[in-house]
PDB file of C-alpha atoms in Angstrom:
ATOM      1  CA  MET Q   1    -146.753 -11.353  -4.113  1.00 42.00           C
ATOM      2  CA  THR Q   2    -147.249 -14.889  -5.351  1.00 35.00           C
ATOM      3  CA  ASN Q   3    -147.952 -14.031  -8.954  1.00 38.00           C
ATOM      4  CA  ILE Q   4    -145.579 -11.090  -9.257  1.00 36.00           C
ATOM      5  CA  ARG Q   5    -143.358 -12.764 -11.840  1.00 39.00           C
ATOM      6  CA  THR Q   6    -146.347 -13.664 -13.977  1.00 40.00           C
ATOM      7  CA  LEU Q   7    -147.762 -10.174 -13.618  1.00 36.00           C
ATOM      8  CA  MET Q   8    -144.480  -8.641 -14.624  1.00 39.00           C
ATOM      9  CA  LEU Q   9    -144.317 -10.887 -17.635  1.00 39.00           C
ATOM     10  CA  VAL Q  10    -147.498  -9.417 -18.921  1.00 36.00           C
ATOM     11  CA  ALA Q  11    -146.208  -5.973 -18.513  1.00 38.00           C
ATOM     12  CA  VAL Q  12    -143.411  -6.833 -20.802  1.00 38.00           C
ATOM     13  CA  SER Q  13    -145.995  -7.112 -23.525  1.00 39.00           C
ATOM     14  CA  GLY Q  14    -145.711  -3.457 -24.257  1.00 38.00           C
ATOM     15  CA  GLY Q  15    -142.118  -3.737 -23.393  1.00 39.00           C
ATOM     16  CA  ALA Q  16    -141.248  -4.469 -26.743  1.00 36.00           C
ATOM     17  CA  LEU Q  17    -142.527  -1.243 -27.849  1.00 37.00           C
ATOM     18  CA  MET Q  18    -141.223   0.920 -25.106  1.00 38.00           C
ATOM     19  CA  ALA Q  19    -137.975   2.479 -25.927  1.00 36.00           C
ATOM     20  CA  LEU Q  20    -138.424   5.484 -23.679  1.00 37.00           C
ATOM     21  CA  GLY Q  21    -136.378   8.590 -24.060  1.00 37.00           C
ATOM     22  CA  ALA Q  22    -133.166   7.228 -22.553  1.00 36.00           C
ATOM     23  CA  CYS Q  23    -131.951   5.751 -25.813  1.00 37.00           C
ATOM     24  CA  ASN Q  24    -128.846   7.083 -27.559  1.00 36.00           C
ATOM     25  CA  ASN Q  25    -128.252   7.569 -31.258  1.00 37.00           C
ATOM     26  CA  ASN Q  26    -126.474   4.421 -32.424  1.00 38.00           C
ATOM     27  CA  GLU Q  27    -127.351   4.227 -36.086  1.00 39.00           C
ATOM     28  CA  THR Q  28    -126.370   1.230 -38.203  1.00 37.00           C
ATOM     29  CA  THR Q  29    -127.683  -0.021 -41.482  1.00 35.00           C
ATOM     30  CA  THR Q  30    -130.807  -2.157 -41.230  1.00 36.00           C
ATOM     31  CA  PRO Q  31    -131.324  -5.183 -43.430  1.00 36.00           C
ATOM     32  CA  ALA Q  32    -134.999  -5.720 -43.938  1.00 36.00           C
ATOM     33  CA  ASP Q  33    -136.978  -8.823 -43.226  1.00 38.00           C
ATOM     34  CA  SER Q  34    -135.417 -12.170 -42.322  1.00 37.00           C
ATOM     35  CA  THR Q  35    -137.532 -14.751 -40.554  1.00 38.00           C
ATOM     36  CA  ALA Q  36    -134.647 -15.712 -38.279  1.00 42.00           C
ATOM     37  CA  MET Q  37    -131.213 -14.348 -37.558  1.00 46.00           C
ATOM     38  CA  ALA Q  38    -128.433 -16.043 -39.448  1.00 43.00           C
ATOM     39  CA  PRO Q  39    -125.809 -17.873 -37.374  1.00 42.00           C
ATOM     40  CA  ALA Q  40    -122.923 -15.715 -36.236  1.00 39.00           C
ATOM     41  CA  GLU Q  41    -120.372 -17.627 -38.249  1.00 42.00           C
ATOM     42  CA  GLY Q  42    -120.701 -15.679 -41.456  1.00 37.00           C
ATOM     43  CA  ALA Q  43    -124.061 -16.753 -42.842  1.00 36.00           C
ATOM     44  CA  ALA Q  44    -125.503 -14.256 -45.330  1.00 33.00           C
ATOM     45  CA  MET Q  45    -128.451 -12.096 -44.363  1.00 36.00           C
ATOM     46  CA  ALA Q  46    -131.694 -12.199 -46.338  1.00 41.00           C
ATOM     47  CA  PRO Q  47    -131.977  -9.552 -49.085  1.00 40.00           C
ATOM     48  CA  MET Q  48    -133.651  -6.261 -48.223  1.00 45.00           C
ATOM     49  CA  ALA Q  49    -137.433  -6.330 -48.515  1.00 53.00           C
ATOM     50  CA  ALA Q  50    -139.126  -2.966 -48.891  1.00 66.00           C
ATOM     51  CA  ASP Q  51    -142.261  -3.854 -46.938  1.00 85.00           C
ATOM     52  CA  PRO Q  52    -141.886  -7.049 -44.866  1.00 92.00           C
ATOM     53  CA  MET Q  53    -145.111  -8.684 -43.667  1.00 95.00           C
ATOM     54  CA  VAL Q  54    -145.910  -9.039 -39.956  1.00 96.00           C
ATOM     55  CA  GLY Q  55    -149.264 -10.399 -38.857  1.00 95.00           C
ATOM     56  CA  GLY Q  56    -150.583 -10.191 -42.417  1.00 94.00           C
ATOM     57  CA  ALA Q  57    -149.763  -6.492 -42.809  1.00 96.00           C
ATOM     58  CA  ALA Q  58    -146.984  -4.748 -44.701  1.00 96.00           C
ATOM     59  CA  MET Q  59    -144.524  -2.972 -42.426  1.00 97.00           C
ATOM     60  CA  SER Q  60    -143.311   0.291 -43.960  1.00 96.00           C
ATOM     61  CA  PRO Q  61    -139.744   1.400 -43.148  1.00 96.00           C
ATOM     62  CA  ASN Q  62    -141.097   4.941 -43.410  1.00 94.00           C
ATOM     63  CA  GLU Q  63    -143.477   4.533 -40.450  1.00 94.00           C
ATOM     64  CA  THR Q  64    -142.795   4.435 -36.720  1.00 93.00           C
ATOM     65  CA  ILE Q  65    -142.734   1.391 -34.453  1.00 94.00           C
ATOM     66  CA  VAL Q  66    -146.169   2.240 -33.078  1.00 91.00           C
ATOM     67  CA  ALA Q  67    -147.737   2.856 -36.503  1.00 94.00           C
ATOM     68  CA  ASN Q  68    -146.442  -0.418 -37.918  1.00 95.00           C
ATOM     69  CA  ALA Q  69    -147.272  -2.505 -34.844  1.00 94.00           C
ATOM     70  CA  SER Q  70    -150.822  -1.171 -34.877  1.00 94.00           C
ATOM     71  CA  LYS Q  71    -151.313  -2.762 -38.310  1.00 96.00           C
ATOM     72  CA  ALA Q  72    -149.988  -6.209 -37.337  1.00 96.00           C
ATOM     73  CA  SER Q  73    -152.721  -8.579 -36.134  1.00 96.00           C
ATOM     74  CA  ASN Q  74    -150.228 -10.642 -34.118  1.00 97.00           C
ATOM     75  CA  LEU Q  75    -148.987  -7.619 -32.135  1.00 95.00           C
ATOM     76  CA  SER Q  76    -152.353  -6.350 -30.882  1.00 95.00           C
ATOM     77  CA  THR Q  77    -151.685  -7.313 -27.249  1.00 90.00           C
ATOM     78  CA  LEU Q  78    -148.380  -5.510 -27.391  1.00 90.00           C
ATOM     79  CA  VAL Q  79    -150.017  -2.379 -28.759  1.00 92.00           C
ATOM     80  CA  ALA Q  80    -152.684  -2.494 -26.039  1.00 89.00           C
ATOM     81  CA  ALA Q  81    -149.982  -2.650 -23.362  1.00 86.00           C
ATOM     82  CA  VAL Q  82    -148.129   0.309 -24.861  1.00 86.00           C
ATOM     83  CA  GLN Q  83    -151.358   2.299 -24.819  1.00 85.00           C
ATOM     84  CA  ALA Q  84    -152.076   1.308 -21.211  1.00 84.00           C
ATOM     85  CA  ALA Q  85    -148.618   2.535 -20.211  1.00 81.00           C
ATOM     86  CA  SER Q  86    -149.115   5.839 -22.086  1.00 81.00           C
ATOM     87  CA  LEU Q  87    -146.002   5.168 -24.140  1.00 78.00           C
ATOM     88  CA  VAL Q  88    -147.386   5.725 -27.623  1.00 84.00           C
ATOM     89  CA  GLU Q  89    -145.936   9.222 -27.951  1.00 82.00           C
ATOM     90  CA  THR Q  90    -142.500   8.072 -26.822  1.00 81.00           C
ATOM     91  CA  LEU Q  91    -142.417   5.244 -29.340  1.00 78.00           C
ATOM     92  CA  GLN Q  92    -143.338   7.643 -32.084  1.00 83.00           C
ATOM     93  CA  GLY Q  93    -140.211   9.665 -31.305  1.00 86.00           C
ATOM     94  CA  PRO Q  94    -137.027   9.723 -33.394  1.00 89.00           C
ATOM     95  CA  GLY Q  95    -135.169   6.976 -31.499  1.00 86.00           C
ATOM     96  CA  PRO Q  96    -133.600   4.925 -32.836  1.00 95.00           C
ATOM     97  CA  PHE Q  97    -134.869   1.968 -30.821  1.00 93.00           C
ATOM     98  CA  THR Q  98    -134.272  -1.776 -31.083  1.00 95.00           C
ATOM     99  CA  VAL Q  99    -137.372  -3.582 -29.847  1.00 95.00           C
ATOM    100  CA  PHE Q 100    -137.761  -7.284 -29.049  1.00 96.00           C
ATOM    101  CA  ALA Q 101    -141.528  -7.532 -29.517  1.00 96.00           C
ATOM    102  CA  PRO Q 102    -143.478 -10.449 -27.996  1.00 93.00           C
ATOM    103  CA  ASP Q 103    -146.322 -11.523 -30.259  1.00 95.00           C
ATOM    104  CA  ASN Q 104    -149.851 -12.421 -29.160  1.00 95.00           C
ATOM    105  CA  ALA Q 105    -148.921 -16.086 -28.767  1.00 95.00           C
ATOM    106  CA  ALA Q 106    -146.244 -15.071 -26.263  1.00 92.00           C
ATOM    107  CA  PHE Q 107    -148.864 -13.296 -24.155  1.00 86.00           C
ATOM    108  CA  ASP Q 108    -151.282 -16.182 -24.477  1.00 88.00           C
ATOM    109  CA  LYS Q 109    -148.872 -18.184 -22.308  1.00 86.00           C
ATOM    110  CA  ILE Q 110    -149.779 -15.856 -19.428  1.00 78.00           C
ATOM    111  CA  PRO Q 111    -153.135 -16.147 -17.599  1.00 81.00           C
ATOM    112  CA  GLU Q 112    -155.679 -13.626 -18.850  1.00 86.00           C
ATOM    113  CA  ALA Q 113    -156.445 -12.378 -15.334  1.00 86.00           C
ATOM    114  CA  THR Q 114    -152.790 -11.553 -14.836  1.00 79.00           C
ATOM    115  CA  ARG Q 115    -152.561  -9.672 -18.114  1.00 82.00           C
ATOM    116  CA  THR Q 116    -155.647  -7.678 -17.226  1.00 87.00           C
ATOM    117  CA  ALA Q 117    -154.258  -6.768 -13.817  1.00 87.00           C
ATOM    118  CA  LEU Q 118    -151.065  -5.360 -15.311  1.00 84.00           C
ATOM    119  CA  MET Q 119    -153.049  -3.126 -17.645  1.00 88.00           C
ATOM    120  CA  GLN Q 120    -154.622  -1.244 -14.733  1.00 91.00           C
ATOM    121  CA  PRO Q 121    -153.519   2.357 -13.979  1.00 93.00           C
ATOM    122  CA  ALA Q 122    -152.246   1.359 -10.546  1.00 93.00           C
ATOM    123  CA  MET Q 123    -149.667  -0.915 -12.207  1.00 91.00           C
ATOM    124  CA  LYS Q 124    -148.388   1.626 -14.733  1.00 90.00           C
ATOM    125  CA  ALA Q 125    -145.059   2.203 -12.982  1.00 85.00           C
ATOM    126  CA  ASP Q 126    -144.327  -1.523 -12.824  1.00 81.00           C
ATOM    127  CA  LEU Q 127    -145.452  -1.954 -16.402  1.00 81.00           C
ATOM    128  CA  THR Q 128    -143.167   0.820 -17.594  1.00 84.00           C
ATOM    129  CA  LYS Q 129    -140.164  -0.605 -15.766  1.00 81.00           C
ATOM    130  CA  ILE Q 130    -140.597  -4.040 -17.278  1.00 78.00           C
ATOM    131  CA  LEU Q 131    -141.421  -2.844 -20.789  1.00 82.00           C
ATOM    132  CA  THR Q 132    -138.082  -1.082 -21.097  1.00 84.00           C
ATOM    133  CA  TYR Q 133    -136.370  -4.446 -20.615  1.00 89.00           C
ATOM    134  CA  HIS Q 134    -137.437  -5.290 -24.172  1.00 91.00           C
ATOM    135  CA  VAL Q 135    -135.785  -2.208 -25.635  1.00 92.00           C
ATOM    136  CA  VAL Q 136    -132.144  -1.499 -26.483  1.00 93.00           C
ATOM    137  CA  ALA Q 137    -130.808   1.932 -27.400  1.00 93.00           C
ATOM    138  CA  GLY Q 138    -129.868   2.356 -31.052  1.00 95.00           C
ATOM    139  CA  ARG Q 139    -130.603   0.336 -34.179  1.00 96.00           C
ATOM    140  CA  LEU Q 140    -129.251  -3.217 -33.856  1.00 97.00           C
ATOM    141  CA  THR Q 141    -129.933  -5.465 -36.811  1.00 97.00           C
ATOM    142  CA  ALA Q 142    -129.597  -9.236 -36.812  1.00 96.00           C
ATOM    143  CA  ALA Q 143    -126.185  -8.849 -38.447  1.00 96.00           C
ATOM    144  CA  ASP Q 144    -125.049  -6.451 -35.717  1.00 97.00           C
ATOM    145  CA  ILE Q 145    -126.131  -8.837 -32.961  1.00 97.00           C
ATOM    146  CA  ALA Q 146    -124.545 -11.820 -34.709  1.00 96.00           C
ATOM    147  CA  SER Q 147    -121.300  -9.884 -35.101  1.00 97.00           C
ATOM    148  CA  GLN Q 148    -121.263  -9.044 -31.396  1.00 97.00           C
ATOM    149  CA  ALA Q 149    -121.896 -12.677 -30.530  1.00 97.00           C
ATOM    150  CA  GLN Q 150    -119.092 -13.875 -32.765  1.00 96.00           C
ATOM    151  CA  ALA Q 151    -116.685 -11.387 -31.195  1.00 97.00           C
ATOM    152  CA  ASN Q 152    -117.626 -12.446 -27.652  1.00 97.00           C
ATOM    153  CA  GLY Q 153    -117.437 -16.213 -27.591  1.00 97.00           C
ATOM    154  CA  GLY Q 154    -120.837 -16.823 -29.161  1.00 97.00           C
ATOM    155  CA  THR Q 155    -122.997 -14.607 -26.933  1.00 98.00           C
ATOM    156  CA  ALA Q 156    -123.998 -10.979 -27.466  1.00 98.00           C
ATOM    157  CA  THR Q 157    -124.686  -9.052 -24.257  1.00 98.00           C
ATOM    158  CA  LEU Q 158    -127.146  -6.197 -24.750  1.00 98.00           C
ATOM    159  CA  GLU Q 159    -127.853  -3.521 -22.155  1.00 97.00           C
ATOM    160  CA  THR Q 160    -131.530  -2.609 -22.150  1.00 92.00           C
ATOM    161  CA  VAL Q 161    -133.125   0.763 -21.477  1.00 88.00           C
ATOM    162  CA  GLN Q 162    -134.344  -0.719 -18.188  1.00 88.00           C
ATOM    163  CA  GLY Q 163    -130.691  -1.115 -17.190  1.00 93.00           C
ATOM    164  CA  GLU Q 164    -130.299  -4.887 -17.017  1.00 96.00           C
ATOM    165  CA  GLU Q 165    -128.895  -7.132 -19.712  1.00 97.00           C
ATOM    166  CA  LEU Q 166    -130.116  -9.612 -22.285  1.00 97.00           C
ATOM    167  CA  LYS Q 167    -127.933 -12.426 -23.617  1.00 98.00           C
ATOM    168  CA  VAL Q 168    -128.364 -13.484 -27.259  1.00 98.00           C
ATOM    169  CA  ALA Q 169    -126.808 -16.669 -28.643  1.00 97.00           C
ATOM    170  CA  ALA Q 170    -127.325 -19.083 -31.516  1.00 96.00           C
ATOM    171  CA  GLY Q 171    -130.008 -21.715 -30.883  1.00 95.00           C
ATOM    172  CA  PRO Q 172    -131.133 -24.888 -32.669  1.00 93.00           C
ATOM    173  CA  ASN Q 173    -132.126 -24.917 -36.337  1.00 92.00           C
ATOM    174  CA  ASP Q 174    -130.426 -21.635 -37.213  1.00 91.00           C
ATOM    175  CA  THR Q 175    -132.425 -19.647 -34.665  1.00 94.00           C
ATOM    176  CA  TRP Q 176    -131.260 -17.059 -32.154  1.00 96.00           C
ATOM    177  CA  VAL Q 177    -132.314 -17.300 -28.529  1.00 97.00           C
ATOM    178  CA  ILE Q 178    -132.516 -14.494 -25.965  1.00 98.00           C
ATOM    179  CA  THR Q 179    -131.933 -15.314 -22.294  1.00 98.00           C
ATOM    180  CA  ASP Q 180    -133.320 -12.895 -19.720  1.00 96.00           C
ATOM    181  CA  ALA Q 181    -132.101 -12.039 -16.219  1.00 94.00           C
ATOM    182  CA  LYS Q 182    -134.289 -14.755 -14.694  1.00 92.00           C
ATOM    183  CA  GLY Q 183    -133.012 -17.450 -17.054  1.00 96.00           C
ATOM    184  CA  GLY Q 184    -136.122 -17.397 -19.240  1.00 94.00           C
ATOM    185  CA  LYS Q 185    -135.648 -17.889 -22.958  1.00 96.00           C
ATOM    186  CA  SER Q 186    -137.319 -16.410 -26.028  1.00 97.00           C
ATOM    187  CA  THR Q 187    -136.631 -17.156 -29.688  1.00 97.00           C
ATOM    188  CA  ILE Q 188    -136.463 -14.509 -32.381  1.00 97.00           C
ATOM    189  CA  THR Q 189    -139.073 -15.611 -34.924  1.00 97.00           C
ATOM    190  CA  GLN Q 190    -138.791 -12.644 -37.291  1.00 97.00           C
ATOM    191  CA  ALA Q 191    -135.805 -10.340 -37.408  1.00 97.00           C
ATOM    192  CA  ASP Q 192    -135.012  -6.974 -38.996  1.00 97.00           C
ATOM    193  CA  VAL Q 193    -138.434  -5.416 -39.432  1.00 97.00           C
ATOM    194  CA  ALA Q 194    -137.283  -1.920 -40.355  1.00 96.00           C
ATOM    195  CA  GLN Q 195    -139.007   1.124 -38.863  1.00 94.00           C
ATOM    196  CA  SER Q 196    -138.433   4.833 -39.439  1.00 95.00           C
ATOM    197  CA  ASN Q 197    -137.256   5.123 -35.830  1.00 95.00           C
ATOM    198  CA  GLY Q 198    -135.516   1.795 -35.318  1.00 95.00           C
ATOM    199  CA  VAL Q 199    -135.907  -1.925 -35.876  1.00 96.00           C
ATOM    200  CA  VAL Q 200    -138.186  -4.626 -34.445  1.00 96.00           C
ATOM    201  CA  HIS Q 201    -137.370  -8.292 -33.845  1.00 97.00           C
ATOM    202  CA  VAL Q 202    -140.490 -10.371 -33.121  1.00 97.00           C
ATOM    203  CA  VAL Q 203    -140.042 -12.918 -30.295  1.00 97.00           C
ATOM    204  CA  ASP Q 204    -142.112 -15.833 -29.028  1.00 96.00           C
ATOM    205  CA  ALA Q 205    -141.950 -15.289 -25.253  1.00 92.00           C
ATOM    206  CA  VAL Q 206    -141.992 -12.422 -22.777  1.00 88.00           C
ATOM    207  CA  LEU Q 207    -138.654 -11.568 -21.164  1.00 91.00           C
ATOM    208  CA  MET Q 208    -138.171 -10.737 -17.463  1.00 85.00           C
ATOM    209  CA  PRO Q 209    -135.587  -8.494 -15.770  1.00 84.00           C
TER     210      PRO Q 209
END
């Protein structure tokens, strides 16, 4: 199919939110809200914020990934995709889940017709498969990812719930960049948004397995 990659990209929208029940219990402490991940070489993390703001709304560490995302105006496309894939109940589960959540601007890079097509019931299986590529089992904070990168030559390799890997390495201007299986890149724009059942890192592009 000519537009299959684009279609799959859309699916990833909900991906961020889709931890699915295959995740294990890998609890670590979660710093709160930092707008970007500090470089691996020992930079200090931002102090804990009780209720970091995402999309103009306060994110409560006592609420689930789905509940918090539903309040964030810049994650509305993501929430719609999770609903279309019937994954709301899963993402309200205990987890913990680490979610790389594409914001609305990330989805705006994809043609509207393609996004709409992926939201149809007939595409649910494909949507589910791709969404899990944005989810890692356990609670991985920015500090955890940076530590893994530092211990592995500058790149952290994360196995997703979907089964394939994401590579995370330091980027320009103290950012962290995720590289997907197809070579696509996405920057973490807001890290360590604590949830009762995990942690969310907002990203600026959809990732593809």
